[in-house]
Structure formats: structure tokens, C-alpha cells
mmCIF file of C-alpha atoms in Angstrom:
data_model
loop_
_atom_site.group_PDB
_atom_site.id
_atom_site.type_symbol
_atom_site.label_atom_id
_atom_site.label_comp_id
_atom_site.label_asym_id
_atom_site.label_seq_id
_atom_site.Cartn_x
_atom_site.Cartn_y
_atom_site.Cartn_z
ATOM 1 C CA UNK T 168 18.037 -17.732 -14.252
ATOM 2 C CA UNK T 169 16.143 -19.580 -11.375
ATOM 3 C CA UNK T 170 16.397 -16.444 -9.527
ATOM 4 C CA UNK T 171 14.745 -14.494 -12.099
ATOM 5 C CA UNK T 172 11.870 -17.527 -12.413
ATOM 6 C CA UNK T 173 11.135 -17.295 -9.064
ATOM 7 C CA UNK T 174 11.050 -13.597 -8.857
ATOM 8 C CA UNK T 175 8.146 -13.756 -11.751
ATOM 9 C CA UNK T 176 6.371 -16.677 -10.056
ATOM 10 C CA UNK T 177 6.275 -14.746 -6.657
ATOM 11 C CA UNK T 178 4.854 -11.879 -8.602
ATOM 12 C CA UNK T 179 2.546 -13.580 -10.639
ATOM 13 C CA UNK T 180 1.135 -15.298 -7.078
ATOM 14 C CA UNK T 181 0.803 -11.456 -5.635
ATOM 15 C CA UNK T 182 -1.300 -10.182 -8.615
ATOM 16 C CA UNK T 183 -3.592 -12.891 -8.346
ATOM 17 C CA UNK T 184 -3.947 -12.692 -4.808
ATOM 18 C CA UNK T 185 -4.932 -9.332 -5.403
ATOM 19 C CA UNK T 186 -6.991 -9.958 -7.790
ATOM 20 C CA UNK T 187 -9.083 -12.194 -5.581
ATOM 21 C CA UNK T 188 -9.383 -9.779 -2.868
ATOM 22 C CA UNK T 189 -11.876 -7.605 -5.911
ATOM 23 C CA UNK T 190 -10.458 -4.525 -3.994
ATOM 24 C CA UNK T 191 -8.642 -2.577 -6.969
ATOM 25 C CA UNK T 192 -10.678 -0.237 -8.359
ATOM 26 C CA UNK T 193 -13.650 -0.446 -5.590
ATOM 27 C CA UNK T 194 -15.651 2.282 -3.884
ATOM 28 C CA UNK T 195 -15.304 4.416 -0.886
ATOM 29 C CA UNK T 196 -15.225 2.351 2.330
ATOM 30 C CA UNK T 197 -14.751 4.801 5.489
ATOM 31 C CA UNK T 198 -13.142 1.551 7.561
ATOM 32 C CA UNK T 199 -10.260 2.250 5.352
ATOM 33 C CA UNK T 200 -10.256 6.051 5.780
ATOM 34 C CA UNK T 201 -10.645 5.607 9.459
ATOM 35 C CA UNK T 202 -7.071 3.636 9.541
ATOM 36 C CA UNK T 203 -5.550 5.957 7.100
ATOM 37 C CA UNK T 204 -6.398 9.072 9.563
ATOM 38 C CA UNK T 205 -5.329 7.462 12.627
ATOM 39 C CA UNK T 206 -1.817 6.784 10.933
ATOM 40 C CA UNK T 207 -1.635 9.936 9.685
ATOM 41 C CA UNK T 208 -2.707 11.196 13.512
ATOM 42 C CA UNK T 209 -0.071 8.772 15.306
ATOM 43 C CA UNK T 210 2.649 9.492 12.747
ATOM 44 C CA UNK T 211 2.147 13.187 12.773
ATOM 45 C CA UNK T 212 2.269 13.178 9.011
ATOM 46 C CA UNK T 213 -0.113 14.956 6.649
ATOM 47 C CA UNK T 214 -0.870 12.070 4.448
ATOM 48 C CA UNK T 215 -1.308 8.413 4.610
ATOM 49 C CA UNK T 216 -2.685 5.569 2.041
ATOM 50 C CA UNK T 217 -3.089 2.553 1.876
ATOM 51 C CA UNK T 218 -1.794 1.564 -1.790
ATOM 52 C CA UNK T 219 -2.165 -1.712 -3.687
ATOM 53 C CA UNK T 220 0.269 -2.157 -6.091
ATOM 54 C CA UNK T 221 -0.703 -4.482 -9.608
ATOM 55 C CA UNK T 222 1.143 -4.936 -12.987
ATOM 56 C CA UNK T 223 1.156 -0.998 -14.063
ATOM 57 C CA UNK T 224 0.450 0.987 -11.305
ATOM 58 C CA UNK T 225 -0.284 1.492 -7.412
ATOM 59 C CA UNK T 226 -4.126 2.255 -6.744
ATOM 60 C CA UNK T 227 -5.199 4.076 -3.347
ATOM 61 C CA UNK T 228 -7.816 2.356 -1.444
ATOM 62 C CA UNK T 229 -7.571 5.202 1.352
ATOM 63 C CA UNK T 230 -6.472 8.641 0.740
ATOM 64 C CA UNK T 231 -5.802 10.818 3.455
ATOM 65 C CA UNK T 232 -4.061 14.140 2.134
ATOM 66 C CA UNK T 233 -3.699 14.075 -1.261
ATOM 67 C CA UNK T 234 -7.479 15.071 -2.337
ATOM 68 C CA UNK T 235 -8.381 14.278 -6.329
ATOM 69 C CA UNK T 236 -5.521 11.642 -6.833
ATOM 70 C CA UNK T 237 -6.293 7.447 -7.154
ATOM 71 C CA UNK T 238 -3.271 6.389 -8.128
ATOM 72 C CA UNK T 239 -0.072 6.611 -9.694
ATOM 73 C CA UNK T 240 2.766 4.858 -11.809
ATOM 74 C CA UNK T 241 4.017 2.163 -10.483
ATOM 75 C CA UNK T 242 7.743 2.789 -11.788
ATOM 76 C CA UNK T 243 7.419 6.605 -9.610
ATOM 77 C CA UNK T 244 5.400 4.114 -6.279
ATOM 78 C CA UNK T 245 7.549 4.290 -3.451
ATOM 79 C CA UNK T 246 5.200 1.486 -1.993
ATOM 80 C CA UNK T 247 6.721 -0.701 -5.220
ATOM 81 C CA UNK T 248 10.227 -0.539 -3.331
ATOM 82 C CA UNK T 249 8.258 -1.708 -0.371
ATOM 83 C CA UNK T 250 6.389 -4.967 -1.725
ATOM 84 C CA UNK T 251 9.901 -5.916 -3.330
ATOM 85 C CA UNK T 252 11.369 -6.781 0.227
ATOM 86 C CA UNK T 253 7.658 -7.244 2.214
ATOM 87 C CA UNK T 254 9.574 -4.988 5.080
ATOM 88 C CA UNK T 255 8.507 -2.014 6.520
ATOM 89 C CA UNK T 256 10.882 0.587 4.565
ATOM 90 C CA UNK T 257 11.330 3.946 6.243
ATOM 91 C CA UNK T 258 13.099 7.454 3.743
ATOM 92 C CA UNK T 259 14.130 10.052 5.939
ATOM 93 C CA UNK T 260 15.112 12.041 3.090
ATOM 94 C CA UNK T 261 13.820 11.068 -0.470
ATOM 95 C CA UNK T 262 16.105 13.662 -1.636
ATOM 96 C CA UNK T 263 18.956 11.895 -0.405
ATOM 97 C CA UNK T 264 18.079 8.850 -1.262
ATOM 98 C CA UNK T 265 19.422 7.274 -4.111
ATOM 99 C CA UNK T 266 16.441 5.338 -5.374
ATOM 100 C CA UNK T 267 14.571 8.592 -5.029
ATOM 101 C CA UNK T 268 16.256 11.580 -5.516
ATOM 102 C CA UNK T 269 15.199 12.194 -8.716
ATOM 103 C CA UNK T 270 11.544 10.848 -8.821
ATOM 104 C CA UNK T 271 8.750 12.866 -9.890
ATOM 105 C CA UNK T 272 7.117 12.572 -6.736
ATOM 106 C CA UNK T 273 9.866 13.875 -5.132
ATOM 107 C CA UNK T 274 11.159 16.548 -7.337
ATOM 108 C CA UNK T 275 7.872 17.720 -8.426
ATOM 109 C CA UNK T 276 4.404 17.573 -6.457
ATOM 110 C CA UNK T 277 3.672 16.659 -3.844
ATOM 111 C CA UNK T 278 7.008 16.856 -3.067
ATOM 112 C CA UNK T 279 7.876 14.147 -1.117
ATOM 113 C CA UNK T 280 10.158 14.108 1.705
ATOM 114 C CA UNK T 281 9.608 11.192 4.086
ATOM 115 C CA UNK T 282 7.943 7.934 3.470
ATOM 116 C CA UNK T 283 7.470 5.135 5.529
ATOM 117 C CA UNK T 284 5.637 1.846 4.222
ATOM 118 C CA UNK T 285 4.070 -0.648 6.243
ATOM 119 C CA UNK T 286 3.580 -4.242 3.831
ATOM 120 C CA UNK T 287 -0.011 -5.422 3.719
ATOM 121 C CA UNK T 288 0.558 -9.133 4.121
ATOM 122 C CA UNK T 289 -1.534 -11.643 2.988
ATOM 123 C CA UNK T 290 -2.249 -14.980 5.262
ATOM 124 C CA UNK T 291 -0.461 -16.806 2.536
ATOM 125 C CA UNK T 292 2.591 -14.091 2.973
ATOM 126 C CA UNK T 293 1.888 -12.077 -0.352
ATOM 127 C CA UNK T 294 2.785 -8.392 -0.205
ATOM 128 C CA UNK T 295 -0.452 -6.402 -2.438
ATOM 129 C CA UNK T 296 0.537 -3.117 -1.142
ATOM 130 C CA UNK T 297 0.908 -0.858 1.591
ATOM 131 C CA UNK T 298 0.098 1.569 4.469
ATOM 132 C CA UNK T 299 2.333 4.545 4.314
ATOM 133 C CA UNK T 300 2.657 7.530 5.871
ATOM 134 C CA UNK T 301 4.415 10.725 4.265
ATOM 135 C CA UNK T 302 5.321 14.287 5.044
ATOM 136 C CA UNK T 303 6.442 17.382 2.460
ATOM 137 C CA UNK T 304 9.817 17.265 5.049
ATOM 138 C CA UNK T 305 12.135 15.094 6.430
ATOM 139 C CA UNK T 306 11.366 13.082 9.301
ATOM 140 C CA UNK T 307 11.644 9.638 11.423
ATOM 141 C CA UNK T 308 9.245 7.671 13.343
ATOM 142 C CA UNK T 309 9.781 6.498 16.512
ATOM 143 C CA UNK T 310 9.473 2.945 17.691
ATOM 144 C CA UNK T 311 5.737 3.720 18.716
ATOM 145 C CA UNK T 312 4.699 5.093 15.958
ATOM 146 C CA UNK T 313 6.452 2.530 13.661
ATOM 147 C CA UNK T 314 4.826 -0.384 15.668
ATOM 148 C CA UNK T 315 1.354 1.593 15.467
ATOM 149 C CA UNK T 316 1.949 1.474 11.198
ATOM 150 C CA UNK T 317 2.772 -2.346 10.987
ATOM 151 C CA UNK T 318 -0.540 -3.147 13.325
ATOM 152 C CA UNK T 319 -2.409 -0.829 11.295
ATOM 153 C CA UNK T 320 -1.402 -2.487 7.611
ATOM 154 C CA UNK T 321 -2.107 -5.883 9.611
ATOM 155 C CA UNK T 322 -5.665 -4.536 10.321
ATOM 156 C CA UNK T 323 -5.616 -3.605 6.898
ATOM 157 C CA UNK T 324 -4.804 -6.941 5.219
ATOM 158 C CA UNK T 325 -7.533 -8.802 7.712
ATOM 159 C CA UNK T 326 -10.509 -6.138 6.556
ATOM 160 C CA UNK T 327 -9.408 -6.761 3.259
ATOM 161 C CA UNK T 328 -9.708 -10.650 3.628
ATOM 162 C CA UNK T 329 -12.910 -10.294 5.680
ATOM 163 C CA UNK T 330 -14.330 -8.165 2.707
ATOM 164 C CA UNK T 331 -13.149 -10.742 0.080
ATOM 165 C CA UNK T 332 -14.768 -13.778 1.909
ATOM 166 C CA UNK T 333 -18.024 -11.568 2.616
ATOM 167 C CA UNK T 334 -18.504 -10.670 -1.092
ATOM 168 C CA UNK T 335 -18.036 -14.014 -2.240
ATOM 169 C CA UNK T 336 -21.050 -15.439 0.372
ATOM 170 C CA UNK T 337 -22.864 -13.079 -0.772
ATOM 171 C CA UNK T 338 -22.935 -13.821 -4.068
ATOM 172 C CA UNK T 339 -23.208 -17.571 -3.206
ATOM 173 C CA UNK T 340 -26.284 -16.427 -1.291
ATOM 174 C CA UNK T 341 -27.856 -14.479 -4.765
ATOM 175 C CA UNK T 342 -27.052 -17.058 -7.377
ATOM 176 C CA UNK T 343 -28.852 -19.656 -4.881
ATOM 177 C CA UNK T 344 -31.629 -17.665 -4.871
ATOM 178 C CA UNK T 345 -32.214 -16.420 -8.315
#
């Protein structure tokens, strides 16, 4: 029962951390795309997000790969998995995988194969999301390439700080002078 108290506390304190951040939902910032592409580049992978992950669903701040799509279910998010453990989780196979085998993702478009998930960490140690990298076949980073994801998502988590802090002083500074 305490477990189960503490598992919905936890969660509760990741939703409104992201909720503070004001980053769900926001528009197109090329910093983002810029880290998703150079994943996607050291990873030799043909996509790459960065997802954060509320109540419902997870919600793509970058995209690189999958053109036309924002966000999917949560209960289908492979990043979910992910934020559950606040580890970097690497799939070889999704098709062999027994979390995954059967996932729409997987068994339909766009056919995932490989996933790896980086956590984006909070200062405070909540887990909003991810930076993943994925391929259409099966595959396995090396140590470089890993290390290069987890710096990446912790470049990620900083700019999305930064942004947070910078939004709110600016609205200090436009309420003080309205």
C-alpha cells in the first residue's frame, strides 16, 4: 500500500514539474531539433525525439524522422517504460521483447525495431521524458554513442530549465511594466 502511495506521489511531483517547465504543447524551437539531429547522426538511426511524457500521452518537443506526428498514447510510449525506472533503457529487438512485441508501434507503423531512451532529468531528479533514438531494424549502440545520448538528454533537461526560468522573467519584466 505505501508502495503504491509513493509511486502516485512520485508521479504526481513529475507532472507538475512538467507542468512548470510550460514546454508541453509549445512551438517549434530549432535548439531542440539541432540535438535531436545530432543523436540521430551519432546513433546512426533515422529518427530521434525528445518526448515528454504527462497523464495521457507522450508529446514530441523535437521530431526528427517521423514528419506530421506530435505525439502518441502514452499506454503504446516506449519512453513511458523509460521514465518508470529514470535509466537509460536500450530494445534491440521490440519484436522480441516482451513488453513490446505486440505494440502498435511495433507491429504496425512505423514499425519499430530498436529504441533506446535517454531520461531527461530534472535538477530535483524528476524524469518528464526522454531523448530516444530509433531505427525500423534491430540494432545496439555502442558505449560512444550511448554516452553521446545521456549528455544529449542532460543538455536537454538544462535548455528546458533555462527556458522555464527565462519565460517566467520575462513575464515578471511585462506585468512590472504594464
Amino acid at each position: 500500500m505505501q508502495s503504491q502511495i509513493d509511486t502516485e506521489l512520485k508521479e504526481m511531483a513529475r507532472i507538475q514539474a512538467l507542468i512548470q517547465l510550460s514546454a508541453l504543447d509549445s512551438p517549434y524551437e530549432a535548439i531542440f531539433d539541432t540535438i535531436t539531429a545530432i543523436a540521430s547522426d551519432v546513433c546512426e538511426t533515422p529518427i530521434s525525439l525528445i518526448s515528454l511524457v504527462d497523464e495521457k500521452r507522450q508529446w514530441f518537443k523535437s521530431n526528427v524522422g517521423l514528419p506530421g506526428i506530435t505525439e502518441t498514447d502514452r499506454e503504446y510510449a516506449f519512453c513511458a517504460q523509460t521514465i518508470k525506472d529514470s535509466v537509460t533503457l536500450e530494445i534491440e529487438d521490440a519484436t522480441q521483447d516482451e513488453r513490446f512485441f505486440d505494440n502498435p508501434l511495433v507491429t504496425g507503423d512505423p514499425a519499430i525495431r530498436f529504441y533506446c531512451g535517454a531520461p531527461i532529468l530534472l535538477p530535483m531528479g524528476e524524469t518528464i521524458g526522454t531523448l530516444c533514438v530509433i531505427d525500423r531494424k534491430a540494432n545496439v549502440l555502442n558505449t560512444y554513442q550511448k554516452k553521446t545520448l545521456e549528455g544529449l538528454a542532460k543538455l536537454v533537461s538544462q535548455l528546458l530549465v533555462a527556458r522555464a526560468v527565462n519565460h517566467r522573467r520575462l513575464a515578471n519584466i511585462k506585468s512590472r511594466n504594464t
